[in-house]
Coordinates of C-alpha atoms and ligand atoms in Angstrom, one line a residue:
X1 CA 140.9 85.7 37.0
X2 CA 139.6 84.6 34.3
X3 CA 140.4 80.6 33.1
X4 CA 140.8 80.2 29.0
X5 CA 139.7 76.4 27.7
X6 CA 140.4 74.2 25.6
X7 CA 138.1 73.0 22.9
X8 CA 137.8 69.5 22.4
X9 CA 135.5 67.1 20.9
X10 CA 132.9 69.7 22.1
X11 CA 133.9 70.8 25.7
X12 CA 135.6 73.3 27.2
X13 CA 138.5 71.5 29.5
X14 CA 142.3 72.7 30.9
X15 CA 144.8 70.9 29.5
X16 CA 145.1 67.6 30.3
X17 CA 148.5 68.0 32.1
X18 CA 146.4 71.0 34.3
X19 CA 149.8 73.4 33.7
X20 CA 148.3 77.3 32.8
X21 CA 150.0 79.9 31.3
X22 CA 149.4 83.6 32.1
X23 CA 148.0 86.0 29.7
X24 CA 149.2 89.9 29.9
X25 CA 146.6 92.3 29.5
X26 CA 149.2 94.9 27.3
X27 CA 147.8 98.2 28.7
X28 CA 148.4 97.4 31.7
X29 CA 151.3 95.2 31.9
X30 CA 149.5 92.7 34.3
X31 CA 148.0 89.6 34.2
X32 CA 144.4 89.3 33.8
X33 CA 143.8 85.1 32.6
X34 CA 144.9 82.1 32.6
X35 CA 145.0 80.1 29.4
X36 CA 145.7 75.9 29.2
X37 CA 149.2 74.7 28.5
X38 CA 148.6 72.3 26.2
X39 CA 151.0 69.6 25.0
X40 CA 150.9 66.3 22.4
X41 CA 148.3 64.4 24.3
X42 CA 146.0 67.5 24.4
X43 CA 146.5 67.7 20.6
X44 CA 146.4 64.0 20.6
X45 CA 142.7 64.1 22.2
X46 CA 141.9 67.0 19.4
X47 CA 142.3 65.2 16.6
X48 CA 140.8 62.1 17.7
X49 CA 138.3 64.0 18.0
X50 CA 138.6 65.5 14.8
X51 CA 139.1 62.3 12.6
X52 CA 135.7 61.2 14.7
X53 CA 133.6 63.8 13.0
X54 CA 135.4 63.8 9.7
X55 CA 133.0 61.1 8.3
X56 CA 129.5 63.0 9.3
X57 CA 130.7 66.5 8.6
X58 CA 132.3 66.1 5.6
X59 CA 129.5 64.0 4.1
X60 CA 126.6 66.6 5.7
X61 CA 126.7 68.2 2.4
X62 CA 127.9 72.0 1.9
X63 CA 123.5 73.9 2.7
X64 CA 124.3 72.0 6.0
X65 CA 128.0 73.5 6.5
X66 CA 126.6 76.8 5.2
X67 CA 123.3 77.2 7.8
X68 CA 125.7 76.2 10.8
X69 CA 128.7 78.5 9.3
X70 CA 126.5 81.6 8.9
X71 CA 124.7 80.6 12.5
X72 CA 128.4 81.1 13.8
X73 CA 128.7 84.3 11.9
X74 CA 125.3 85.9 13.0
X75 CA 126.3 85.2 16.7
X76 CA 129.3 86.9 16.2
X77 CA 127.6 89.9 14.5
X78 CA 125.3 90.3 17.3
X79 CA 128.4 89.9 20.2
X80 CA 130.2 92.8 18.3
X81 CA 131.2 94.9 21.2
X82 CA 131.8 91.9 23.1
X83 CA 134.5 90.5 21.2
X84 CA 135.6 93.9 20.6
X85 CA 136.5 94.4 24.0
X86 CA 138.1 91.0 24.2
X87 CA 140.1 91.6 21.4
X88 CA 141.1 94.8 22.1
X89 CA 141.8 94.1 26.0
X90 CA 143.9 91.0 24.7
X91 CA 146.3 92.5 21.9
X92 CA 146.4 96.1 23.5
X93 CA 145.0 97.5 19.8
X94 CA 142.9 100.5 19.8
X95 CA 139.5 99.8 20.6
X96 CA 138.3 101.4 17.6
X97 CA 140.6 99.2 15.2
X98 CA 138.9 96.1 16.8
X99 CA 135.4 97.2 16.4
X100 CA 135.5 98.7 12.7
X101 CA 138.3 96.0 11.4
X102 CA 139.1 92.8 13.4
X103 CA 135.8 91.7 14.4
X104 CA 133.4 93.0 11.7
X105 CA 136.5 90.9 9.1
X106 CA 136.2 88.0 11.4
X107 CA 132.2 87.3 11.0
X108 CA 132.9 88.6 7.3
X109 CA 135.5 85.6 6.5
X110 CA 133.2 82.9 8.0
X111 CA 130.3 84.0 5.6
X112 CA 132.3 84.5 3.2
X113 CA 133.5 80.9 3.1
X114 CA 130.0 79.9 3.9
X115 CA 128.4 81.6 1.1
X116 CA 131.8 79.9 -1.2
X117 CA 131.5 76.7 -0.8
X118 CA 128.0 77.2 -2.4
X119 CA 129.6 77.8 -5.6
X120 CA 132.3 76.2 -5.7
X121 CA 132.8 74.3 -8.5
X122 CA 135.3 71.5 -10.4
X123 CA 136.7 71.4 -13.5
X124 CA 135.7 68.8 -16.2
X125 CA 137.8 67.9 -19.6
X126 CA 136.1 66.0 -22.3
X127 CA 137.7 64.1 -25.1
X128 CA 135.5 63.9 -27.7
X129 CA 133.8 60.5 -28.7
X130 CA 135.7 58.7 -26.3
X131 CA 136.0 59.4 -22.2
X132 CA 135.3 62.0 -19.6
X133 CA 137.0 63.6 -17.2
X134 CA 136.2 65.1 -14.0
X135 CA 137.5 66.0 -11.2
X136 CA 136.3 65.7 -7.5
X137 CA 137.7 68.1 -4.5
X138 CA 137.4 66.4 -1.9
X139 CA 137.9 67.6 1.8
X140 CA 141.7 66.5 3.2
X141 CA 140.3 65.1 6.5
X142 CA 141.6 66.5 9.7
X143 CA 143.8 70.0 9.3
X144 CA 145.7 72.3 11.3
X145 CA 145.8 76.2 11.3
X146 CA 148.0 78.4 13.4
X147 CA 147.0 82.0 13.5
X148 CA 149.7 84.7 15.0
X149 CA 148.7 87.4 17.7
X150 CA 148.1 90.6 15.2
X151 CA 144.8 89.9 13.7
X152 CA 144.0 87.6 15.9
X153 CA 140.1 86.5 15.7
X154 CA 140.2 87.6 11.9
X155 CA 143.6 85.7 11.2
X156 CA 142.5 82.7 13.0
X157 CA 138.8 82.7 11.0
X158 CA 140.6 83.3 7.6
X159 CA 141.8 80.0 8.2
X160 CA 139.4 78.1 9.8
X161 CA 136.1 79.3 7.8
X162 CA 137.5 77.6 4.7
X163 CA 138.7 74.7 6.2
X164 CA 135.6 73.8 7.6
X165 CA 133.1 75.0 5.0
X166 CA 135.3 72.4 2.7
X167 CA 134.5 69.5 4.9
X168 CA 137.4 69.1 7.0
X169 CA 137.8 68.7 10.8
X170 CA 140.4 71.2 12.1
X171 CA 142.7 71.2 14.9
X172 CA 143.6 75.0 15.7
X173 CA 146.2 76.8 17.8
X174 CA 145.7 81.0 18.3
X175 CA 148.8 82.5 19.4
X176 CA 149.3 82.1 23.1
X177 CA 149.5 86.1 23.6
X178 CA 146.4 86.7 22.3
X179 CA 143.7 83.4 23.2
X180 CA 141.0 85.3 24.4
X181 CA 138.7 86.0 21.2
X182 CA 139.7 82.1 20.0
X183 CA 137.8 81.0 23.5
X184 CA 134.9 83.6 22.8
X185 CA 134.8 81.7 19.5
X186 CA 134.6 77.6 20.7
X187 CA 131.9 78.9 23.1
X188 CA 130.1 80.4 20.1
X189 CA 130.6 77.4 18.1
X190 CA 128.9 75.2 20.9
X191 CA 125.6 77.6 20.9
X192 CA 125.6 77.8 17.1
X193 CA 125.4 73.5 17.1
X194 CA 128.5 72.8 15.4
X195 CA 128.9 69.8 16.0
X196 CA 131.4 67.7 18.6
X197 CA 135.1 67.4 17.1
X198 CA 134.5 69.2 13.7
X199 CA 137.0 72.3 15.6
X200 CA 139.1 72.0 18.0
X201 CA 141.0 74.7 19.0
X202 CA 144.3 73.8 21.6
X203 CA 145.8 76.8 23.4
X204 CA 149.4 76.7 24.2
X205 CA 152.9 77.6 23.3
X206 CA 153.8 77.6 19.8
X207 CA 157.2 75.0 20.0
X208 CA 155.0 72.9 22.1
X209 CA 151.0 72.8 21.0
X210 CA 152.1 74.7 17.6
X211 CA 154.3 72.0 17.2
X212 CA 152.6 68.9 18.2
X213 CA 150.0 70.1 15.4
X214 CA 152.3 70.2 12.2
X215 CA 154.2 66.8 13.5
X216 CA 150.9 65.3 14.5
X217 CA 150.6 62.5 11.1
X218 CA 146.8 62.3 11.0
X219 CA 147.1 66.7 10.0
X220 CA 147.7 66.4 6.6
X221 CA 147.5 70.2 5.6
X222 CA 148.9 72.7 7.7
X223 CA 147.8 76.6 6.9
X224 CA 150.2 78.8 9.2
X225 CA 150.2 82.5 9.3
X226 CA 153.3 84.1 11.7
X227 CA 156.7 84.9 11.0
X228 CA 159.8 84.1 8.7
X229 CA 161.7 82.2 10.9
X230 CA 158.8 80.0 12.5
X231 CA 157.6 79.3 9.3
X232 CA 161.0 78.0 7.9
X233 CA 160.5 75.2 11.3
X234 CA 157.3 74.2 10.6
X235 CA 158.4 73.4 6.8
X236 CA 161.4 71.5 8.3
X237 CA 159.1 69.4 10.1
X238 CA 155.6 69.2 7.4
X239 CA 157.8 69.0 4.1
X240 CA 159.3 65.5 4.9
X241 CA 155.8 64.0 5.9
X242 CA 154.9 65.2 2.7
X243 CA 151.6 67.6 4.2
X244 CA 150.3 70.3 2.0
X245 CA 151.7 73.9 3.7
X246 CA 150.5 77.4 3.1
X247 CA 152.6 79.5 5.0
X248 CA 151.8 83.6 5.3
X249 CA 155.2 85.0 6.1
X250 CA 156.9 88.1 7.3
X251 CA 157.4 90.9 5.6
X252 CA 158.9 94.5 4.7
X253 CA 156.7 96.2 2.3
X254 CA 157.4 99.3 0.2
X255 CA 155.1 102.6 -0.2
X256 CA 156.4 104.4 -3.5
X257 CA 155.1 107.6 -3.9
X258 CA 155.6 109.2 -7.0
X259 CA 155.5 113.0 -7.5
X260 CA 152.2 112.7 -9.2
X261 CA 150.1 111.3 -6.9
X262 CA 147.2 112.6 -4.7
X263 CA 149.1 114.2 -2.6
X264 CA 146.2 114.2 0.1
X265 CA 145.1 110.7 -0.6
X266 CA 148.9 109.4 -0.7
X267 CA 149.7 110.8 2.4
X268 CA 146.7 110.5 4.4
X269 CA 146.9 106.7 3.5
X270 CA 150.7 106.7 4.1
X271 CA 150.0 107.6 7.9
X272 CA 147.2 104.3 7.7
X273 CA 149.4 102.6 6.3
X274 CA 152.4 103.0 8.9
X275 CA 150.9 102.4 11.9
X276 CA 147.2 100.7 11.5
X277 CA 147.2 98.5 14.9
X278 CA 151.1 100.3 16.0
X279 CA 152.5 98.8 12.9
X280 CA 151.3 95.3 13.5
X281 CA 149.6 94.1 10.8
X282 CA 151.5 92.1 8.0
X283 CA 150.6 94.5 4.9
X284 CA 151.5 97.7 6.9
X285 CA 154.0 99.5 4.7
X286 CA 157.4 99.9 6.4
X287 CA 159.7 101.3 3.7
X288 CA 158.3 104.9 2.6
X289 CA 159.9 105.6 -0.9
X290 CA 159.1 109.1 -2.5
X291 CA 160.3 111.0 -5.3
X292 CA 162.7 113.5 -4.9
X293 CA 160.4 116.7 -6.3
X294 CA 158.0 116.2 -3.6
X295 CA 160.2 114.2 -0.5
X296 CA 160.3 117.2 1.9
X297 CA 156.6 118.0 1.6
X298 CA 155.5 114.4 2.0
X299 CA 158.3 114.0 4.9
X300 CA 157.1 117.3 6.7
X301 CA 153.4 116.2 6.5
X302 CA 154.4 112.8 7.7
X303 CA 156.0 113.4 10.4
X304 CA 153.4 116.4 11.1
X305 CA 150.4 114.0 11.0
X306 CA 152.5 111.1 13.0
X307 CA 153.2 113.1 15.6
X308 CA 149.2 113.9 15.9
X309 CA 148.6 110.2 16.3
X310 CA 147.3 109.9 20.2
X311 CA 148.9 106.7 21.9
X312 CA 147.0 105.7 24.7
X313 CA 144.8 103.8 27.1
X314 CA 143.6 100.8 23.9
X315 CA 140.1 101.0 25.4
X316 CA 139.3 105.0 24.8
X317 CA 138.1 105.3 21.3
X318 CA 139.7 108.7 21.2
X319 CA 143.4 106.7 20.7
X320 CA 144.7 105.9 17.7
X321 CA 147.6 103.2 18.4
X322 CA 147.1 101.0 21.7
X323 CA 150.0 99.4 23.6
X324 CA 152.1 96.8 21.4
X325 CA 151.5 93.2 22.6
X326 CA 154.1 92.2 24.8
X327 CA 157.0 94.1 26.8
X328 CA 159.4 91.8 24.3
X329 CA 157.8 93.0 21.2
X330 CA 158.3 96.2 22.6
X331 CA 162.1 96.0 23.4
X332 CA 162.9 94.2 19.9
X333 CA 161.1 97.4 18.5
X334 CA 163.0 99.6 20.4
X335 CA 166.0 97.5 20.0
X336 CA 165.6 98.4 16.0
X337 CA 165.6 102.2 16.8
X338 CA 169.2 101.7 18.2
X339 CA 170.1 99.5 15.3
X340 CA 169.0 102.4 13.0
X341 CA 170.7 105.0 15.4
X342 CA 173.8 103.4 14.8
X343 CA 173.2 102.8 11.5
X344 CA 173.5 106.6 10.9
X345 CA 169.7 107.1 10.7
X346 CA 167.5 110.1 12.0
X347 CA 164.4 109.7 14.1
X348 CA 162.4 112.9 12.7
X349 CA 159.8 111.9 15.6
X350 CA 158.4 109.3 18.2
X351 CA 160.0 106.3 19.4
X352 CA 159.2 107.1 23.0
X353 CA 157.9 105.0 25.6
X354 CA 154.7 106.5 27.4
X355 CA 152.6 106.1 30.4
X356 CA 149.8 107.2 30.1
X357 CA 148.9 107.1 33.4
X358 CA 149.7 105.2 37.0
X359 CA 147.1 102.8 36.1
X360 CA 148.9 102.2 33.0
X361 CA 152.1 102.6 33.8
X362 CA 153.3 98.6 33.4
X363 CA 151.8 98.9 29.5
X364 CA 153.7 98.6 26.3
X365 CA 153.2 101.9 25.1
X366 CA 155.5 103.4 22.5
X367 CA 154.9 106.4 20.5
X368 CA 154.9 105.5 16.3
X369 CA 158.4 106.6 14.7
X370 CA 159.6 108.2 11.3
X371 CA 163.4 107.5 10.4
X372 CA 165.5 108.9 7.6
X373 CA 168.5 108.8 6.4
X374 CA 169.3 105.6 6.3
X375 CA 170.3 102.9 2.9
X376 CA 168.7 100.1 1.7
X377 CA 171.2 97.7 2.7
X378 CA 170.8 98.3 6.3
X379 CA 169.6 96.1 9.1
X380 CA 166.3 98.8 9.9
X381 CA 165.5 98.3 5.8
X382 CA 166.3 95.0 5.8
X383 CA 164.6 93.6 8.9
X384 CA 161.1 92.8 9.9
X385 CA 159.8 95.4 12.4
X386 CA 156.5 94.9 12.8
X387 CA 155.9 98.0 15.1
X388 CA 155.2 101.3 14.6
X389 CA 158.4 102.4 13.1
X390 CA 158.7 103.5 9.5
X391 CA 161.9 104.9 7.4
X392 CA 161.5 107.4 4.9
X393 CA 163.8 107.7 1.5
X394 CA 163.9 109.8 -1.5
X395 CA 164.3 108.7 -5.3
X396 CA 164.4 110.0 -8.1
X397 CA 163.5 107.3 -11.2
X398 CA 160.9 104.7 -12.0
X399 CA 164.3 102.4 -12.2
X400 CA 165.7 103.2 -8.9
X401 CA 162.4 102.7 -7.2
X402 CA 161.4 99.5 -8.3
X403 CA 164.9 98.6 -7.5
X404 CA 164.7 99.6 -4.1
X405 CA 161.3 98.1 -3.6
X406 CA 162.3 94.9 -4.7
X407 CA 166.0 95.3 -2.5
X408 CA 164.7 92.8 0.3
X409 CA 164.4 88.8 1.0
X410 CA 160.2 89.9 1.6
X411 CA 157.2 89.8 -0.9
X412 CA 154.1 90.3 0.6
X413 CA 152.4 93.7 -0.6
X414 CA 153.6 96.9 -2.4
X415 CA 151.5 100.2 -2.3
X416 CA 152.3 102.6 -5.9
X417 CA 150.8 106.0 -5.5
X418 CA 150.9 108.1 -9.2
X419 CA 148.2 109.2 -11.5
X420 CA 150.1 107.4 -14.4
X421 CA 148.3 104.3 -15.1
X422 CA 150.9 103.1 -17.5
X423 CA 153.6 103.7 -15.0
X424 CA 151.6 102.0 -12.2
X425 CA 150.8 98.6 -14.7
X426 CA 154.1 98.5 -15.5
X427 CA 156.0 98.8 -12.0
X428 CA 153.1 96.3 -10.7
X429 CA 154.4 93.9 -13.4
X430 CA 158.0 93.9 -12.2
X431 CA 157.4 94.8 -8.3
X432 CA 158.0 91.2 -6.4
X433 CA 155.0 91.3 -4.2
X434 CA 151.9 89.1 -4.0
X435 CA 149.8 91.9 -3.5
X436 CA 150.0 95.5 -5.3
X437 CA 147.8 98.2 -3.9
X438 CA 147.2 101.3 -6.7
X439 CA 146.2 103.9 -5.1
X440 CA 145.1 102.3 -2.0
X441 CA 145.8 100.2 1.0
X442 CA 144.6 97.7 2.9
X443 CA 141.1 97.3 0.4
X444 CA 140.6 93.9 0.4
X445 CA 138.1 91.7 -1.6
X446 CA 138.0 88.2 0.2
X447 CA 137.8 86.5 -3.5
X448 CA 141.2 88.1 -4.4
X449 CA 143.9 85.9 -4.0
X450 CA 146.2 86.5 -0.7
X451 CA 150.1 86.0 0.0
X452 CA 153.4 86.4 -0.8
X453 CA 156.6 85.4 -3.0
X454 CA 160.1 85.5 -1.5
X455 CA 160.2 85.2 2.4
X456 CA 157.0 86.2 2.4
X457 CA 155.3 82.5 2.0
X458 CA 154.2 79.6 -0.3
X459 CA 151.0 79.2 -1.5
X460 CA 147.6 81.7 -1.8
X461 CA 145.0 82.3 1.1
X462 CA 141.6 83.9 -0.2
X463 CA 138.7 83.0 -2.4
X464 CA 139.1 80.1 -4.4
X465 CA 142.8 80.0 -3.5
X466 CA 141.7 78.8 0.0
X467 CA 139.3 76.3 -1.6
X468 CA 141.5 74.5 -3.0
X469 CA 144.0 74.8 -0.7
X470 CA 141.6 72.6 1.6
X471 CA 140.9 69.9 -0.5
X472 CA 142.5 67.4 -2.6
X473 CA 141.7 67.0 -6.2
X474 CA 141.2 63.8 -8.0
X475 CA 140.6 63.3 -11.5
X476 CA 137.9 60.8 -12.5
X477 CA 138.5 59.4 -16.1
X478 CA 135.5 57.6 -17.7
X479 CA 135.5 55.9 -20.6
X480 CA 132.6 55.2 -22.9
Ligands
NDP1 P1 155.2 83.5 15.2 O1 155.8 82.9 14.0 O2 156.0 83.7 16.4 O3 153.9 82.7 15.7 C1 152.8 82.4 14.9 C2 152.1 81.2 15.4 O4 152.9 80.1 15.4 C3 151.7 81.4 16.9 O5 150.5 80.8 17.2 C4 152.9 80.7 17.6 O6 152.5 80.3 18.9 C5 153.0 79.5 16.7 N1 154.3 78.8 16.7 C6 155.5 79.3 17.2 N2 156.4 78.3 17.0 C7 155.8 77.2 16.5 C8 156.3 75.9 16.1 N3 157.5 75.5 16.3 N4 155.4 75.1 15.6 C9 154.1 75.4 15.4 N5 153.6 76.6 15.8 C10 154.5 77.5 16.3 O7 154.6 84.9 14.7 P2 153.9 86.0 15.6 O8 152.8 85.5 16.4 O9 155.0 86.8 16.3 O10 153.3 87.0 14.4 C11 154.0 88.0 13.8 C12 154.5 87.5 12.4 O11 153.4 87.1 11.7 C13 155.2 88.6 11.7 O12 156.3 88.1 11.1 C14 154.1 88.9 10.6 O13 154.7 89.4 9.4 C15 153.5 87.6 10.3 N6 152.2 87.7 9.7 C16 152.1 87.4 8.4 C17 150.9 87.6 7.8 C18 150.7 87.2 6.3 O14 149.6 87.1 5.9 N7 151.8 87.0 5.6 C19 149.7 88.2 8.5 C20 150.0 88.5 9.8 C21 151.2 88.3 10.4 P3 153.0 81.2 20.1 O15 152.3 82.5 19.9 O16 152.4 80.5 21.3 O17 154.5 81.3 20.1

């Protein structure tokens, strides 16, 4: 069985309290490690750690943050399969998701942010025959980031790569379902040589670790990505000690497919879109909107397609959607296919529970679902999912679609599908999302800027969003 650490001021150690917490392999139902329950004093130890470093790392200067950053990014490049498998035995994903997306994004954001900081640059204002401005960014000090169990490796490095590339020391918590890739990580880190304290990363529970971070006063910037809810009690807790918060958020994201589009392209991505890693990925759309002159041949091919979607064994590349994460994930996904039931809804396919085989039987298999008939208003359309369940609605105006697009508390991402250009810039203007995707899904440029409005979350991850996220500006006025 295997033992997940802790990783603290260098070392690999239980938590101090030596409680463990078992980790669920989801294909199989069974438990296959061990991971440390941490507490306050374990977080305590972290960022003692982490205000230790602060002075040398953040002074090093960024060609030294850059040569250790990329050094962590190689290694992780070479270890593909490796963490692959982690990931992919960890989360139940598909194999095949966690080899061509999860880890190949991972070493991508650390480079990315190592390459950045090379550039970055501050702003300067000059008034004329009289003083100078300019205006330093300086790294906060020690920060915490808290990554959710979807993404995990490449959620967790979104936050981390910029926080250290910046200059700060972090304290980190990966979700407690899905620690494995995080330990593959702090071992990596020591063989790369970053040095002792500059990341810690604390494995626990979320309202015990997770929270010991944000209350902890010596973290004075807190990046969280997870859901609504948690994200509302981390607020409650940073806003009053006045720490800088980006929070990623939940979310219920539209596809609107216009008559016009590439019918093909639309709904080839449409299927992508619905159930990329069984629905779990924040940007999956989970609201499929489509004009009335083309809704029963972009239903039929849906559900067609959908129902050729192989759920399996997460480890044969030949499967397209794993097991979900946990057997509760699994029944509050199943739960909603009641709720939409009863709402008056029609499951036009999947929505089954599989086993694939004895070996497998005690996995959290569940084949991906199309729903129609349902309105906007209800609980299914209202509601986070964040499985592999989709609903499926007709309109029949520009007007009524933007309306229904916008009809929910979430704002994270919106994908438009027409050959209109005009019609797409002007519903991208008015849709209330952070992210609009033309013609596309899911192509990201790590410069863009990432997040939401609404429920979705405060504040931008990405590029030089992230940047300055991690570091606090002060202007410098000189007068000569
Ligand atoms: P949670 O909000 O349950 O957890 C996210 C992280 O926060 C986990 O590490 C969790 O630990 C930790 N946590 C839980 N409670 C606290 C607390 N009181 N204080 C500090 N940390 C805490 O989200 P999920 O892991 O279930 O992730 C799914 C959610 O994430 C979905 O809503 C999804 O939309 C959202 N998400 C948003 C993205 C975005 O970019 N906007 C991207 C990806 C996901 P533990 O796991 O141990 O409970």
């Amino acid at each position: 069985m295997i033992k997940i650490q802790n990783y603290i001021n260098g070392q690999l150690a239980p938590a101090l309290s030596g409680g463990w917490l078992d980790n669920y392999e989801p294909g199989t139902g069974q438990v296959y490690s061990h991971i440390p329950d941490s507490d306050a004093s374990d977080v305590q130890a972290a960022v003692d750690a982490a205000e230790a470093a602060f002075p040398t790392w953040s002074s090093c200067g960024v060609n030294e943050r850059y040569r250790i950053l990329h050094r962590i990014a190689d290694l992780i490049e070479e270890r593909l399969e490796v963490f692959a498998q982690a990931e992919s035995r960890d989360s139940g994903k598909a194999i095949t998701t966690a080899r061509s997306v999860d880890i190949p994004r991972a070493q991508a954001n650390i480079r990315f942010f190592a390459t950045a900081i090379l550039h970055f640059g501050a702003e300067s204002h000059h008034m004329e025959g009289q003083a100078v401005n300019y205006t330093l960014r300086q790294p906060i000090g020690t920060v915490g980031c808290i990554s959710p169990w979807n993404l995990p490796l490449y959620l967790f490095t979104w936050k981390i790569a910029p926080a250290l590339a910046t200059g700060n020391c972090v304290v980190a918590k990966p979700s407690e379902m899905t620690p494995m890739t995080a330990f593959l990580l702090a071992q990596t880190c020591i063989e790369a040589g970053l040095p002792a304290g500059v990341l810690n990363i604390v494995h626990g529970l979320g309202p015990k670790a997770g929270q010991a971070i944000v209350e902890h006063p010596k973290t004075k910037a807190i990046s969280f990505t997870g859901g609504t809810a948690t994200g509302r009690t981390l607020a409650r807790t940073a806003a009053p000690m006045f720490k800088k918060l980006s929070l990623e958020l939940g979310g219920k994201n539209p596809n609107v497919i216009f008559a016009d589009c590439n019918f093909e392209e639309a709904v080839s991505t449409t299927v992508r879109s619905s159930f990329a890693n069984n629905g779990q990925i924040c940007l999956c759309g989970s609201r499929i909107y489509v004009e009335r002159k083309i809704y029963d041949k972009f239903k039929d091919e849906l559900v067609r397609r959908t129902k050729a979607l192989k759920t399996g064994n997460p480890a044969d590349p030949e499967n397209d959607l794993g097991a979900l994460v946990s057997e509760q994930h699994r029944a509050k996904v199943m739960g909603y296919l009641d709720i939409a039931k009863q709402e008056g809804g029609t499951i036009l396919c999947g929505g089954e529970i599989i086993k694939p085989s004895a070996e497998l039987s005690g996995g959290y298999y569940l084949t991906p679902a199309v729903i129609e008939g349902l309105p906007n208003d209800c609980r299914t359309n209202q509601e986070e999912i964040f499985g592999p369940v989709v609903t499926i609605q007709p309109f029949d105006t520009e007007e009524e679609a933007l309306a229904l697009a916008n009809g929910t508390q979430y704002g994270l991402a919106c994908t438009l599908w027409t050959q209109d250009i005009s019609r797409a810039t002007r519903m991208a203007e008015r849709l209330q999302a952070g992210i609009v995707w033309v013609n596309c899904w899911m192509l990201r440029d790590l410069r863009t800027p990432f997040g939401g409005v609404k429920n979705s979350g405060v504040g931008r991850e990405g590029g030089t969003e992230a940047l300055r996220f991690f570091t606090e500006v002060k202007n410098v006025c000189v007068s000569y």
